[in-house]
Amino acid sequence: MHCAIQNAEVLDGAHLMQIVWQDGTESFYPAVWLRDNCQCPDCYLHSAKARKLVVEALDVNIGIKGLTFDRKRVHITWPNEHCSDFEADWLKKRCFSQQAREKFQRELFLPECQYWGSELQLPTLEFEDVLRNDKDAYTWLSDLKKVGIVRLTGASDKRGEVLKLGKRIGFLYLTFYGHTWHVQDKIDANNVAYTTGKLSFHTDYPALHHPPGVQLLHCIKQTVTGGDSEIVDGFNVCRKLKEKNPRAFQILSSTFVDFTDIGVDYCDFSVQSKHKIIELDDKGQVVRINFNNATRDTIFDVPVEKVQPFYTALKEFVDLMNCKESKFTFKMNPGDVITFDNWRLLHGRQSYEAGTEISRHLEGAYADWDVVMSRLRILRKTVQNSN
């Protein structure tokens, strides 16, 4: 972005600055915001990219005393003779128009969402390429954000591969099941995943108030028959539910449900949380699915007359997940690593037969979306700068 200033002037009794850009468009900046965001060394710590000016020292009714400009910057003098300089590109990027704000938010949070059903073409990359090449790593995380799932192939059939991916993005998300955990048939299992039975569609760990955002699953050993993986795009199912039965959508997006998880693994734990199964943001957009029928508590903190409508809504939601148009079924092979959005996708597993020795073994781990998005932004900048 290289913007040129055509004109700059003070309006609204010195409380607003107007800039007319070379292309004829206009931007307006409140004086209090400009003073708050002064970029001088006294007000801003450039080594940390952090504001030093404290709110206690800010005059919220401040006006602009003097303003000069050229094509590349504006220079402001404040009533106490403090001075602030602002680059044209910096100001343009922070324009307060709705169009400019929406554009910047898209750049920061990459909200593009590619919905899918049974027709999914599973994005696939080579495991080693993602570890070694920034462009492949950027493609991996971009597709993970947009599609919700990426398969990496060519990893070894040994433990520890998900740790390498954790290091690639930054670090993994520690839970009560450890830094990594192993999905296999266990005696006296402390989780239903550690059995050979069918797993219905679920998200992991809604018993936490902040469930892990991304899940990594590495196939070390696979059973010959059964054990197929099933996934569904929860955001797409929510769209369908809202169209088909708005009342059911309203119930699931407004009713708090109790979840629990009690046991011993990495350490002993007794976890409780409350979530709406369909979580919305302030604009009414679905941002997270919180549903695991195994850990949905027997305690249900709602008035008795709301119980039956809730179950009716939940059943319709689950039935939509399980219809053949919604779900995608595949089988992981040894060396495959499936990485997916645990806030968006619900996943399950077909049952398989237990043998005299372990016939199916996955190593799993979690990552936080903040960590993943941080790495994605850094990789985007690296790849763009290299082009």
C-alpha positions as semicolon CSV with decimal commas, in nm:
position;residue;x (nm);y (nm);z (nm)
1;M;0,000;0,000;0,000
2;H;0,146;0,336;-0,109
3;C;-0,100;0,618;-0,047
4;A;-0,058;0,986;-0,122
5;I;-0,221;1,268;0,070
6;Q;-0,387;1,538;-0,140
7;N;-0,517;1,749;0,147
8;A;-0,547;1,742;0,527
9;E;-0,744;1,979;0,747
10;V;-0,895;2,010;1,094
11;L;-1,275;1,999;1,138
12;D;-1,535;1,994;1,418
13;G;-1,372;2,255;1,638
14;A;-1,030;2,086;1,613
15;H;-1,166;1,748;1,728
16;L;-1,149;1,577;1,386
17;M;-0,890;1,548;1,109
18;Q;-1,000;1,498;0,748
19;I;-0,767;1,357;0,485
20;V;-0,842;1,367;0,113
21;W;-0,637;1,104;-0,066
22;Q;-0,488;1,127;-0,413
23;D;-0,770;0,909;-0,554
24;G;-1,032;1,149;-0,418
25;T;-1,152;0,933;-0,128
26;E;-1,176;1,075;0,223
27;S;-1,086;0,951;0,571
28;F;-1,174;1,102;0,908
29;Y;-0,975;1,060;1,231
30;P;-1,088;1,179;1,578
31;A;-0,829;1,391;1,758
32;V;-0,850;1,179;2,074
33;W;-0,766;0,866;1,872
34;L;-0,471;1,039;1,705
35;R;-0,333;1,156;2,040
36;D;-0,385;0,809;2,192
37;N;-0,190;0,653;1,906
38;C;0,100;0,895;1,883
39;Q;0,400;0,705;1,748
40;C;0,676;0,911;1,909
41;P;0,924;0,733;2,143
42;D;0,766;0,892;2,451
43;C;0,423;0,749;2,367
44;Y;0,507;0,424;2,186
45;L;0,766;0,151;2,253
46;H;0,869;0,051;1,902
47;S;1,083;-0,245;2,015
48;A;0,770;-0,406;2,164
49;K;0,518;-0,250;1,923
50;A;0,321;-0,140;2,228
51;R;0,162;0,182;2,353
52;K;0,339;0,359;2,641
53;L;0,088;0,641;2,680
54;V;-0,153;0,558;2,962
55;V;-0,523;0,646;2,965
56;E;-0,472;0,843;3,288
57;A;-0,258;1,090;3,089
58;L;-0,502;1,121;2,798
59;D;-0,726;1,427;2,761
60;V;-1,035;1,275;2,598
61;N;-1,155;1,621;2,490
62;I;-0,827;1,718;2,326
63;G;-0,821;1,926;2,010
64;I;-0,560;1,971;1,739
65;K;-0,361;2,296;1,772
66;G;-0,164;2,274;1,448
67;L;-0,158;2,057;1,136
68;T;0,086;2,041;0,845
69;F;0,121;1,773;0,580
70;D;0,294;1,654;0,267
71;R;0,212;1,364;0,036
72;K;0,360;1,103;0,270
73;R;0,274;1,219;0,625
74;V;0,091;1,455;0,856
75;H;0,245;1,649;1,144
76;I;0,021;1,743;1,438
77;T;0,094;1,985;1,720
78;W;-0,110;1,944;2,039
79;P;-0,211;2,218;2,289
80;N;0,078;2,129;2,523
81;E;0,321;2,153;2,225
82;H;0,365;1,777;2,205
83;C;0,402;1,665;1,841
84;S;0,286;1,356;1,653
85;D;0,380;1,237;1,305
86;F;0,170;0,986;1,111
87;E;0,268;0,813;0,786
88;A;0,011;0,816;0,504
89;D;0,010;0,436;0,464
90;W;-0,032;0,388;0,840
91;L;-0,333;0,620;0,846
92;K;-0,495;0,476;0,534
93;K;-0,478;0,125;0,680
94;R;-0,664;0,249;0,989
95;C;-0,936;0,444;0,810
96;F;-1,265;0,438;1,004
97;S;-1,492;0,379;0,704
98;Q;-1,689;0,056;0,720
99;Q;-1,529;-0,073;0,399
100;A;-1,177;-0,009;0,525
101;R;-1,246;-0,159;0,867
102;E;-1,396;-0,474;0,715
103;K;-1,098;-0,511;0,481
104;F;-0,849;-0,483;0,766
105;Q;-1,042;-0,729;0,982
106;R;-1,039;-0,982;0,695
107;E;-0,661;-0,943;0,670
108;L;-0,620;-0,996;1,044
109;F;-0,859;-1,286;1,104
110;L;-0,899;-1,455;0,762
111;P;-1,271;-1,534;0,805
112;E;-1,320;-1,699;0,463
113;C;-1,503;-2,028;0,515
114;Q;-1,543;-2,295;0,246
115;Y;-1,843;-2,509;0,343
116;W;-1,855;-2,875;0,243
117;G;-2,040;-3,202;0,280
118;S;-1,988;-3,554;0,147
119;E;-1,831;-3,407;-0,169
120;L;-1,525;-3,281;0,024
121;Q;-1,195;-3,294;-0,163
122;L;-0,965;-3,344;0,135
123;P;-0,671;-3,098;0,114
124;T;-0,350;-3,301;0,129
125;L;0,015;-3,205;0,168
126;E;0,341;-3,385;0,241
127;F;0,434;-3,390;0,610
128;E;0,804;-3,319;0,551
129;D;0,728;-3,034;0,308
130;V;0,521;-2,860;0,575
131;L;0,807;-2,893;0,825
132;R;1,075;-2,767;0,588
133;N;0,908;-2,522;0,349
134;D;0,738;-2,199;0,454
135;K;0,516;-2,188;0,145
136;D;0,382;-2,539;0,214
137;A;0,335;-2,455;0,582
138;Y;0,142;-2,143;0,481
139;T;-0,078;-2,350;0,248
140;W;-0,136;-2,599;0,530
141;L;-0,254;-2,341;0,781
142;S;-0,449;-2,137;0,522
143;D;-0,644;-2,446;0,416
144;L;-0,691;-2,546;0,779
145;K;-0,849;-2,207;0,849
146;K;-1,061;-2,200;0,532
147;V;-1,168;-2,565;0,489
148;G;-1,129;-2,680;0,848
149;I;-0,919;-2,989;0,778
150;V;-0,592;-3,084;0,607
151;R;-0,432;-3,428;0,572
152;L;-0,054;-3,456;0,588
153;T;0,099;-3,772;0,441
154;G;0,440;-3,934;0,466
155;A;0,505;-3,906;0,839
156;S;0,674;-4,202;1,007
157;D;0,485;-4,473;1,195
158;K;0,664;-4,376;1,519
159;R;0,551;-4,164;1,812
160;G;0,649;-3,797;1,825
161;E;0,544;-3,668;1,483
162;V;0,274;-3,440;1,625
163;L;0,538;-3,282;1,849
164;K;0,721;-3,172;1,533
165;L;0,407;-3,001;1,407
166;G;0,366;-2,833;1,745
167;K;0,715;-2,693;1,717
168;R;0,643;-2,583;1,360
169;I;0,356;-2,362;1,470
170;G;0,500;-2,265;1,809
171;F;0,381;-2,497;2,084
172;L;0,104;-2,741;2,170
173;Y;-0,191;-2,708;2,408
174;L;-0,143;-2,901;2,732
175;T;-0,456;-3,068;2,874
176;F;-0,529;-3,316;3,151
177;Y;-0,453;-3,595;2,898
178;G;-0,097;-3,469;2,848
179;H;0,102;-3,281;2,585
180;T;0,013;-3,569;2,352
181;W;-0,218;-3,864;2,407
182;H;-0,271;-4,207;2,254
183;V;-0,599;-4,332;2,108
184;Q;-0,600;-4,709;2,142
185;D;-0,797;-4,982;2,314
186;K;-0,726;-4,965;2,688
187;I;-0,846;-5,168;2,985
188;D;-1,056;-4,955;3,221
189;A;-1,047;-4,671;2,968
190;N;-1,072;-4,318;3,113
191;N;-1,217;-4,188;2,784
192;V;-1,464;-4,344;2,539
193;A;-1,212;-4,282;2,259
194;Y;-0,988;-4,542;2,425
195;T;-1,227;-4,825;2,337
196;T;-1,306;-5,011;2,014
197;G;-1,667;-4,894;1,995
198;K;-1,824;-4,648;1,755
199;L;-1,769;-4,281;1,837
200;S;-2,057;-4,055;1,738
201;F;-1,994;-3,707;1,603
202;H;-1,842;-3,479;1,866
203;T;-1,602;-3,199;1,932
204;D;-1,321;-3,261;2,179
205;Y;-1,317;-3,124;2,528
206;P;-1,625;-2,904;2,569
207;A;-1,577;-2,979;2,940
208;L;-1,316;-2,701;2,929
209;H;-1,437;-2,342;2,922
210;H;-1,184;-2,281;2,644
211;P;-1,181;-2,601;2,435
212;P;-0,872;-2,660;2,218
213;G;-0,909;-2,502;1,876
214;V;-0,708;-2,740;1,658
215;Q;-0,659;-3,114;1,681
216;L;-0,369;-3,315;1,538
217;L;-0,412;-3,692;1,492
218;H;-0,126;-3,911;1,369
219;C;-0,197;-4,266;1,257
220;I;0,074;-4,502;1,383
221;K;-0,114;-4,828;1,330
222;Q;-0,446;-4,900;1,159
223;T;-0,682;-5,194;1,186
224;V;-0,760;-5,387;0,868
225;T;-1,138;-5,378;0,913
226;G;-1,338;-5,095;1,069
227;G;-1,200;-4,790;1,242
228;D;-1,286;-4,556;0,954
229;S;-1,290;-4,184;1,040
230;E;-1,602;-3,972;0,990
231;I;-1,613;-3,593;0,982
232;V;-1,881;-3,331;0,931
233;D;-1,864;-2,955;0,873
234;G;-2,048;-2,830;1,182
235;F;-2,078;-2,474;1,048
236;N;-2,246;-2,606;0,733
237;V;-2,484;-2,821;0,938
238;C;-2,572;-2,515;1,146
239;R;-2,661;-2,327;0,828
240;K;-2,891;-2,608;0,724
241;L;-3,049;-2,630;1,069
242;K;-3,118;-2,257;1,076
243;E;-3,289;-2,278;0,735
244;K;-3,485;-2,594;0,813
245;N;-3,578;-2,529;1,176
246;P;-3,501;-2,179;1,308
247;R;-3,656;-2,267;1,644
248;A;-3,418;-2,560;1,696
249;F;-3,124;-2,336;1,599
250;Q;-3,241;-2,073;1,848
251;I;-3,267;-2,328;2,130
252;L;-2,921;-2,475;2,071
253;S;-2,762;-2,130;2,038
254;S;-2,917;-1,994;2,358
255;T;-2,933;-2,288;2,604
256;F;-2,634;-2,342;2,833
257;V;-2,547;-2,712;2,865
258;D;-2,333;-2,862;3,142
259;F;-2,028;-3,073;3,051
260;T;-1,807;-3,271;3,287
261;D;-1,488;-3,479;3,279
262;I;-1,352;-3,651;3,589
263;G;-1,060;-3,891;3,609
264;V;-0,683;-3,938;3,619
265;D;-0,430;-3,913;3,336
266;Y;-0,158;-3,646;3,317
267;C;-0,284;-3,565;3,665
268;D;-0,613;-3,613;3,843
269;F;-0,891;-3,383;3,723
270;S;-1,248;-3,276;3,787
271;V;-1,360;-3,044;3,510
272;Q;-1,694;-2,864;3,470
273;S;-1,812;-2,615;3,211
274;K;-2,124;-2,459;3,065
275;H;-2,157;-2,398;2,690
276;K;-2,419;-2,328;2,430
277;I;-2,391;-2,611;2,178
278;I;-2,398;-2,357;1,894
279;E;-2,194;-2,054;1,993
280;L;-2,254;-1,727;1,808
281;D;-2,063;-1,400;1,792
282;D;-2,220;-1,056;1,831
283;K;-2,319;-1,059;1,462
284;G;-2,503;-1,392;1,492
285;Q;-2,234;-1,590;1,309
286;V;-2,148;-1,940;1,431
287;V;-1,798;-1,936;1,579
288;R;-1,781;-2,267;1,768
289;I;-1,963;-2,596;1,817
290;N;-1,950;-2,739;2,171
291;F;-2,085;-3,092;2,168
292;N;-1,967;-3,422;2,309
293;N;-2,249;-3,653;2,409
294;A;-2,017;-3,866;2,625
295;T;-1,923;-3,575;2,851
296;R;-2,258;-3,392;2,844
297;D;-2,346;-3,392;3,213
298;T;-2,650;-3,560;3,367
299;I;-2,699;-3,228;3,546
300;F;-2,902;-2,997;3,321
301;D;-2,945;-2,647;3,461
302;V;-3,268;-2,543;3,286
303;P;-3,634;-2,515;3,392
304;V;-3,817;-2,845;3,354
305;E;-4,043;-2,717;3,073
306;K;-3,735;-2,648;2,855
307;V;-3,597;-3,003;2,870
308;Q;-3,814;-3,166;2,603
309;P;-3,773;-2,883;2,347
310;F;-3,396;-2,900;2,396
311;Y;-3,381;-3,274;2,326
312;T;-3,602;-3,230;2,019
313;A;-3,370;-2,960;1,884
314;L;-3,056;-3,161;1,963
315;K;-3,192;-3,472;1,790
316;E;-3,263;-3,274;1,474
317;F;-2,911;-3,128;1,481
318;V;-2,751;-3,471;1,521
319;D;-2,973;-3,623;1,251
320;L;-2,857;-3,352;1,008
321;M;-2,494;-3,437;1,091
322;N;-2,552;-3,802;1,014
323;C;-2,733;-3,763;0,682
324;K;-2,523;-3,893;0,392
325;E;-2,504;-3,551;0,225
326;S;-2,329;-3,403;0,531
327;K;-2,063;-3,648;0,639
328;F;-1,733;-3,747;0,481
329;T;-1,582;-4,088;0,557
330;F;-1,220;-4,191;0,504
331;K;-0,959;-4,424;0,648
332;M;-0,632;-4,304;0,791
333;N;-0,321;-4,493;0,688
334;P;-0,005;-4,528;0,897
335;G;0,196;-4,208;0,845
336;D;-0,111;-3,988;0,790
337;V;-0,165;-3,688;1,014
338;I;-0,510;-3,529;1,015
339;T;-0,518;-3,169;1,135
340;F;-0,858;-3,011;1,185
341;D;-1,058;-2,728;1,340
342;N;-1,204;-2,862;1,664
343;W;-1,436;-2,560;1,694
344;R;-1,592;-2,627;1,352
345;L;-1,566;-2,997;1,265
346;L;-1,732;-3,278;1,452
347;H;-1,555;-3,609;1,414
348;G;-1,634;-3,970;1,484
349;R;-1,509;-4,323;1,425
350;Q;-1,659;-4,650;1,311
351;S;-1,617;-4,942;1,550
352;Y;-1,353;-5,208;1,505
353;E;-1,277;-5,547;1,660
354;A;-1,037;-5,582;1,948
355;G;-0,759;-5,833;1,903
356;T;-0,506;-5,997;2,132
357;E;-0,276;-5,699;2,070
358;I;-0,331;-5,332;1,982
359;S;-0,458;-5,313;1,623
360;R;-0,523;-4,937;1,596
361;H;-0,304;-4,663;1,741
362;L;-0,326;-4,286;1,694
363;E;-0,120;-4,021;1,871
364;G;-0,305;-3,695;1,920
365;A;-0,237;-3,343;2,036
366;Y;-0,408;-3,005;2,050
367;A;-0,310;-2,653;1,953
368;D;-0,473;-2,322;2,037
369;W;-0,615;-2,114;1,752
370;D;-0,427;-1,808;1,880
371;V;-0,097;-1,995;1,831
372;V;-0,200;-2,128;1,489
373;M;-0,322;-1,787;1,366
374;S;-0,002;-1,624;1,491
375;R;0,207;-1,863;1,281
376;L;-0,027;-1,820;0,983
377;R;0,014;-1,440;0,987
378;I;0,393;-1,471;1,014
379;L;0,410;-1,726;0,731
380;R;0,185;-1,510;0,512
381;K;0,420;-1,215;0,554
382;T;0,726;-1,435;0,487
383;V;0,576;-1,583;0,170
384;Q;0,452;-1,245;0,043
385;N;0,794;-1,087;0,099
386;S;0,965;-1,369;-0,090
387;N;0,746;-1,324;-0,401
